[in-house]
GROMACS .gro file of C-alpha atoms in nm:
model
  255
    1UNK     CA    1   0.321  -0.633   0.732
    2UNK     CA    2  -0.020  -0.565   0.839
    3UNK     CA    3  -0.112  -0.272   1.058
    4UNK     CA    4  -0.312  -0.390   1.384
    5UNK     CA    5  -0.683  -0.323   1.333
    6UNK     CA    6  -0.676  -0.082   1.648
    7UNK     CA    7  -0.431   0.110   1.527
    8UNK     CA    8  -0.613   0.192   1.246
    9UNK     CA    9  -0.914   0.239   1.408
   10UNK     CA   10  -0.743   0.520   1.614
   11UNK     CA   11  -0.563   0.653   1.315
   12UNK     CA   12  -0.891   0.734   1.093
   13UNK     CA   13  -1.157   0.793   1.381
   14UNK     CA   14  -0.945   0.941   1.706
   15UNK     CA   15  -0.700   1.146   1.523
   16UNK     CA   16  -0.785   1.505   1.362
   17UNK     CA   17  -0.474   1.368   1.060
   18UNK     CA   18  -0.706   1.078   1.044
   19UNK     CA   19  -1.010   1.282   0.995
   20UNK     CA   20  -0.899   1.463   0.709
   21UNK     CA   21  -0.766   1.180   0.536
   22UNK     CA   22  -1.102   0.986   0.543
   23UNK     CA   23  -1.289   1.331   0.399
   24UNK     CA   24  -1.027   1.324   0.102
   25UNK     CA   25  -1.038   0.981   0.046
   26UNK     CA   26  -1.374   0.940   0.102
   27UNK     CA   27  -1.502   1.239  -0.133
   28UNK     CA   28  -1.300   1.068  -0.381
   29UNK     CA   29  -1.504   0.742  -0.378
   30UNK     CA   30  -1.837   0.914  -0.406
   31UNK     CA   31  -1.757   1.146  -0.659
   32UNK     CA   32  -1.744   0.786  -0.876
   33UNK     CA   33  -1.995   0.615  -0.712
   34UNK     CA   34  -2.253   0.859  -0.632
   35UNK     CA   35  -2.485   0.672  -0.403
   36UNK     CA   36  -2.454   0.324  -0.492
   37UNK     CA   37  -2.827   0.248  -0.501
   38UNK     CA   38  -2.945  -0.078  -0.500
   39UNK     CA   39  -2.571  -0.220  -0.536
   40UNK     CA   40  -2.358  -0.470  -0.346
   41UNK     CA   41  -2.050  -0.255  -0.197
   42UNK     CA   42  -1.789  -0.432  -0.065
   43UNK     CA   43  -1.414  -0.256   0.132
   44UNK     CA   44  -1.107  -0.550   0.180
   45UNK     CA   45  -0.815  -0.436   0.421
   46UNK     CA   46  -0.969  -0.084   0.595
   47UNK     CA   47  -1.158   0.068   0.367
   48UNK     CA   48  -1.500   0.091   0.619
   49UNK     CA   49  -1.442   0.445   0.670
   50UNK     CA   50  -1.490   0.491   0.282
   51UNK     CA   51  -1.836   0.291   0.313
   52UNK     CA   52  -2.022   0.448   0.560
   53UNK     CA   53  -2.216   0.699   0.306
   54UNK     CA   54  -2.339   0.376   0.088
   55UNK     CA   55  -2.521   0.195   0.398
   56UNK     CA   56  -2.847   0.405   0.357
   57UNK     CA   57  -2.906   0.328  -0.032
   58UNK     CA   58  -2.681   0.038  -0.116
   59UNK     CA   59  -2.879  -0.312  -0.110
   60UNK     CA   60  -2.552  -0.403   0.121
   61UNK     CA   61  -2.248  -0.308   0.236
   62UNK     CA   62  -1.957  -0.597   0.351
   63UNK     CA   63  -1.618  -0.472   0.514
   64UNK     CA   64  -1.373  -0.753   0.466
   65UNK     CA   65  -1.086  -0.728   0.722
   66UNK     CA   66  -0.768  -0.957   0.651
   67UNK     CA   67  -0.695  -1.147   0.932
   68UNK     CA   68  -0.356  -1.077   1.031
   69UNK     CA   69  -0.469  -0.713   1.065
   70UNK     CA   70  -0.809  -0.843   1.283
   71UNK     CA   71  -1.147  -0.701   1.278
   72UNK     CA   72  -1.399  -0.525   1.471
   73UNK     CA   73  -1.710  -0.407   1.505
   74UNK     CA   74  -1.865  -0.166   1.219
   75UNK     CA   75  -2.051   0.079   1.213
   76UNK     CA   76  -2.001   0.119   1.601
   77UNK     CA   77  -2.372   0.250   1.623
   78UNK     CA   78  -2.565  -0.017   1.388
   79UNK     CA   79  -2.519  -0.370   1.285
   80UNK     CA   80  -2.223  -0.541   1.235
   81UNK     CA   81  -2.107  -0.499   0.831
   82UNK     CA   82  -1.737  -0.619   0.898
   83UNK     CA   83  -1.626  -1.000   0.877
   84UNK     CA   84  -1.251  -1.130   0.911
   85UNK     CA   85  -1.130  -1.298   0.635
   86UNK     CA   86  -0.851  -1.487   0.458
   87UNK     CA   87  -0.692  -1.235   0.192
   88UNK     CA   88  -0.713  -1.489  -0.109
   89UNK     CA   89  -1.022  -1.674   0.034
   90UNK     CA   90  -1.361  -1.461   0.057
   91UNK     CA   91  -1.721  -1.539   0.166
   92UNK     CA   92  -1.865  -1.382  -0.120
   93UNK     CA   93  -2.034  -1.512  -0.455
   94UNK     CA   94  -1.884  -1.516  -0.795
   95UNK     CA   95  -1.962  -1.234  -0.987
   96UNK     CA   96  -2.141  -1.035  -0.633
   97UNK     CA   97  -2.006  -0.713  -0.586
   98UNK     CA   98  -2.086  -0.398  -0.785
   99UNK     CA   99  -1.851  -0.174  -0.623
  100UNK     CA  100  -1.501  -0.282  -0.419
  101UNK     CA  101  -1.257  -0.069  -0.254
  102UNK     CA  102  -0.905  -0.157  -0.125
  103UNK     CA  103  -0.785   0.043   0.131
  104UNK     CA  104  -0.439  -0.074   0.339
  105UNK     CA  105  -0.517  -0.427   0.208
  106UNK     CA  106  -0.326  -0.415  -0.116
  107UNK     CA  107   0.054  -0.263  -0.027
  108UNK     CA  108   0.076  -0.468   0.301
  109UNK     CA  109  -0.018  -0.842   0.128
  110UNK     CA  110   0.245  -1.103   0.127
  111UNK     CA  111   0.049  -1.243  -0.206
  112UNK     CA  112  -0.084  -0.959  -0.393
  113UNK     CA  113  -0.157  -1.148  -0.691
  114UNK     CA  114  -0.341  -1.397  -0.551
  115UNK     CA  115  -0.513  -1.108  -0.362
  116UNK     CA  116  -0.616  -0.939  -0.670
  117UNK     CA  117  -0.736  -1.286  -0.837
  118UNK     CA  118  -1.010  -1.311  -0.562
  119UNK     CA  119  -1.118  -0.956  -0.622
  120UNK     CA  120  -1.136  -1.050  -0.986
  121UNK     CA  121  -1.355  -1.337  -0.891
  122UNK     CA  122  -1.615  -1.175  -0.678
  123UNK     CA  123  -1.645  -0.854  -0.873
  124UNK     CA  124  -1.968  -0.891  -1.129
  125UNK     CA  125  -1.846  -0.849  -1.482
  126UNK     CA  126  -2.002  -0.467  -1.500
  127UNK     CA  127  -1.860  -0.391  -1.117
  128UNK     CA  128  -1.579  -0.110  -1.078
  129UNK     CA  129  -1.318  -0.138  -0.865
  130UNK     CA  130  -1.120   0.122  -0.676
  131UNK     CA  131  -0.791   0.048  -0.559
  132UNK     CA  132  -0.574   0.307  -0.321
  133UNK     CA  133  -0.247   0.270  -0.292
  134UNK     CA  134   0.037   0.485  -0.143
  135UNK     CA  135   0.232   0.632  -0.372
  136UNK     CA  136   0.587   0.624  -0.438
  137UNK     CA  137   0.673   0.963  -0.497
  138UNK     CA  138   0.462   1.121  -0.239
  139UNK     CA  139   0.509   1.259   0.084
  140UNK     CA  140   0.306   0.997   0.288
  141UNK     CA  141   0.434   0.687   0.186
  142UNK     CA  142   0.776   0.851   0.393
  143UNK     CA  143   0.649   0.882   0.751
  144UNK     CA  144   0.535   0.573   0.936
  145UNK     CA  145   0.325   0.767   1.167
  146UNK     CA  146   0.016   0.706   0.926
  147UNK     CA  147  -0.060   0.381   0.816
  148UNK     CA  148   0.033   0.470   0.486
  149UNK     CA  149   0.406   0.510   0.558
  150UNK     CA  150   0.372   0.051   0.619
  151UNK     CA  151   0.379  -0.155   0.339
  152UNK     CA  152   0.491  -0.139  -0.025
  153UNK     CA  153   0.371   0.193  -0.232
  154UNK     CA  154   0.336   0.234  -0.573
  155UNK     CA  155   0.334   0.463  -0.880
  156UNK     CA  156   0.079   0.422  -1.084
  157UNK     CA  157   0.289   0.269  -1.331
  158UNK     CA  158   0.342  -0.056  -1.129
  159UNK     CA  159  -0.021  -0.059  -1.017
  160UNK     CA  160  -0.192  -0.065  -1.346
  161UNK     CA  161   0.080  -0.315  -1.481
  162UNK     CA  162  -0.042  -0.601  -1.188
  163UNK     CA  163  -0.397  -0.500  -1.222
  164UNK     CA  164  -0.366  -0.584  -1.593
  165UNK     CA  165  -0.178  -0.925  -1.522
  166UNK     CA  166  -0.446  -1.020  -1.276
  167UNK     CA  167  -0.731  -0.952  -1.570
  168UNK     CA  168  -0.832  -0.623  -1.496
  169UNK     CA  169  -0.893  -0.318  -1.719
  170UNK     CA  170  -0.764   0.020  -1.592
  171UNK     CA  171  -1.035   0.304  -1.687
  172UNK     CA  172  -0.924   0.589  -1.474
  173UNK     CA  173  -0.712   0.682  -1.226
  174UNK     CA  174  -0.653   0.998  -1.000
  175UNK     CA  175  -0.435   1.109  -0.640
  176UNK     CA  176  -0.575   1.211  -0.333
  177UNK     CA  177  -0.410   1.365   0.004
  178UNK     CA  178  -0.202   1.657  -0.136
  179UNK     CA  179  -0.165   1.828   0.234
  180UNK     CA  180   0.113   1.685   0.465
  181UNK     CA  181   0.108   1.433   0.655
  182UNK     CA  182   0.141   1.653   0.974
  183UNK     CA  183  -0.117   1.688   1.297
  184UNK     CA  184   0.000   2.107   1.295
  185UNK     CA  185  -0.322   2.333   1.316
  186UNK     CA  186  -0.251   2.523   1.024
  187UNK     CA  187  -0.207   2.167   0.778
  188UNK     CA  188  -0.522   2.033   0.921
  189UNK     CA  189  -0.709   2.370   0.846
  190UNK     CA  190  -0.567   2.371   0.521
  191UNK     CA  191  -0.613   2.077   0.423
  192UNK     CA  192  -0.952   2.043   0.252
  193UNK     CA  193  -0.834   2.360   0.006
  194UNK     CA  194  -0.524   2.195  -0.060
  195UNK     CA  195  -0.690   1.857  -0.162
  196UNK     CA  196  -0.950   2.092  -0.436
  197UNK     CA  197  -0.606   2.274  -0.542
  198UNK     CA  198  -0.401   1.939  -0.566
  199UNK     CA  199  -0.661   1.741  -0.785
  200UNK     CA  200  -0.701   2.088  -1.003
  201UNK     CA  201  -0.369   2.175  -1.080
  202UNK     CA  202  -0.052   1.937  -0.911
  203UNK     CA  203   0.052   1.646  -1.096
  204UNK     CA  204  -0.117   1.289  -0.950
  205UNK     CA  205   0.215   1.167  -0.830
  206UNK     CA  206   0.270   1.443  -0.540
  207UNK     CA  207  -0.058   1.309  -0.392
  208UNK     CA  208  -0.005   1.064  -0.095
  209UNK     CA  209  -0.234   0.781  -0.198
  210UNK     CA  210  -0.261   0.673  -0.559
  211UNK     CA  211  -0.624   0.579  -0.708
  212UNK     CA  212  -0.666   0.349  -0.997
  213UNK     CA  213  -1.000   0.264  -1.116
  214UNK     CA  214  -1.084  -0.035  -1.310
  215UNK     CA  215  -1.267  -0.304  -1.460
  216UNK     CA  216  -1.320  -0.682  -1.475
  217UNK     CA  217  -1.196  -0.819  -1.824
  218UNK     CA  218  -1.378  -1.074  -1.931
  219UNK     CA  219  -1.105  -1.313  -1.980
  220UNK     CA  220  -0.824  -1.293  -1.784
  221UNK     CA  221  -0.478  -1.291  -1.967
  222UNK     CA  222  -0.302  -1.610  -1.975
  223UNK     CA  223   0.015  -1.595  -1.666
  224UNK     CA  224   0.400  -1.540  -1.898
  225UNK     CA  225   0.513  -1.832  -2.048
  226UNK     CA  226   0.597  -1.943  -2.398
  227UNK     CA  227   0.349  -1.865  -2.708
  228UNK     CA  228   0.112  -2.090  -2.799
  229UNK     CA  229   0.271  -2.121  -3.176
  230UNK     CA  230   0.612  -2.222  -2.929
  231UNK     CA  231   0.449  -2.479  -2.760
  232UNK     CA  232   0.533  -2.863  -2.853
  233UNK     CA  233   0.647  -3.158  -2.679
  234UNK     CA  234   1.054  -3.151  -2.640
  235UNK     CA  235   1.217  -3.325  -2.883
  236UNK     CA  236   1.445  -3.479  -2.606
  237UNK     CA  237   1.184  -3.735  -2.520
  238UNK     CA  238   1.214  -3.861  -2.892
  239UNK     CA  239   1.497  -4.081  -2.817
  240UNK     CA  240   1.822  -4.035  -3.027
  241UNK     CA  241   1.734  -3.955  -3.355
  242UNK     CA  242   1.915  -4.142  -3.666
  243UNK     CA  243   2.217  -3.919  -3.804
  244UNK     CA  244   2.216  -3.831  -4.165
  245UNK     CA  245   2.599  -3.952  -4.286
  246UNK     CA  246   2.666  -4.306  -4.342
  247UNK     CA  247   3.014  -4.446  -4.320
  248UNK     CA  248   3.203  -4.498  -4.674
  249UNK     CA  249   3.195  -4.883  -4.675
  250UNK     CA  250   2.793  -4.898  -4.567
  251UNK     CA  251   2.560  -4.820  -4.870
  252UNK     CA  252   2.237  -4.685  -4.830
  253UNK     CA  253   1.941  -4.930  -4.920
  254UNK     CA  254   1.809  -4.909  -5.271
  255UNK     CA  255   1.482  -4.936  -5.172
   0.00000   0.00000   0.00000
């Protein structure tokens, strides 16, 4: 199910939880990405409050909202960046992003494959991807009061196995919001040492939301099915074939 855009609006920019999320998230994505100079940037589900430090340098920034989820305005105090779309149907060029993040767009799609296909398709064949996730084993993907607690989470396991089947090459991967998922004073005010001492020292799959990195292959593996040395027409469609034995009073022909 998709989260109502509003909703998430209020989560990331009304809400001090929200707040802190967005810094570790967000400090995540530019520790990879540095400034994105001269790039096309692209965010699918709600991943504008990860773009915002790219609009100055990037050659352009798109937020692509799904459109069960709805759209809005974005950056509230600029142009418009954000455009509603269908999740396996973009209005973007082949090969015409450098850099795309999905953010709530991912774990809440009823077609995830097909999903990932058209993020394969627009992404330029030396474009990185980032893809966030909540994960399994972590403490946010267990209370719906964020908008992580919706959807389907992951471990990293699962997430790097459909990334791979969709023709994508996973080159890194990390964990981001190792605080609670709690509004209390003292998590909030914590919360930016516990995110240095989580990606320092506590294993990836404690973190709340799951990161995978990766890369467009350039040809996609072929979907399951049978080998290629397996693969003739079925000998059923031959017709009966002639048995072998011959009864004792018929001869075979001489020839």
């Amino acid at each position: 199910m998709h989260l109502d855009v509003h909703l998430l609006r209020d989560f990331y920019y009304r809400t001090q939880l929200g707040r802190a999320a967005q810094k570790g998230l967000r400090d995540q994505v530019v520790a990879r990405w540095g400034t994105a100079r001269g790039l096309t940037v692209a965010g699918y589900g709600f991943a504008v409050p990860l773009l915002r430090p790219f609009l100055t340098h990037a050659t352009r920034v798109v937020g692509l909202m799904p459109a069960p989820q709805g759209v809005m305005h974005w950056p509230a105090d600029g142009d418009n960046h954000s455009v509603l779309v269908d999740e396996a149907r973009w209005p973007l060029a082949n090969d015409s992003v450098d850099r795309l993040a999905l953010l709530h767009g991912l774990e809440t799609s009823d077609h995830p494959l097909a999903l990932l296909d058209e993020a394969h398709r627009v992404l330029a064949p030396q474009g990185r991807a980032l893809i966030m996730v909540p994960s399994r084993s972590g403490l946010w993907s267990r209370r719906d009061a964020t908008p992580f607690g919706f959807g389907r989470p992951y471990s990293r396991g699962q997430i790097e196995r459909l990334l791979e089947e969709c023709g994508f090459v996973p080159t890194g991967h990390a964990a981001a919001l190792f605080f609670p998922p709690s509004g209390q004073r003292f998590w909030l005010r914590s919360a930016r040492g516990l995110e240095r001492l989580g990606r320092r020292y506590v294993p990836e799959r404690l973190g709340g939301v799951l990161i995978v990195e990766a890369i467009r292959r350039d040809t996609a593996p072929t979907r399951p099915g049978l080998r290629a040395t397996a693969r003739r027409p079925l000998r059923v469609l031959e017709g009966v074939p002639q048995g072998g034995a011959l009864p004792a009073w018929r001869k075979p022909d001489s020839g």
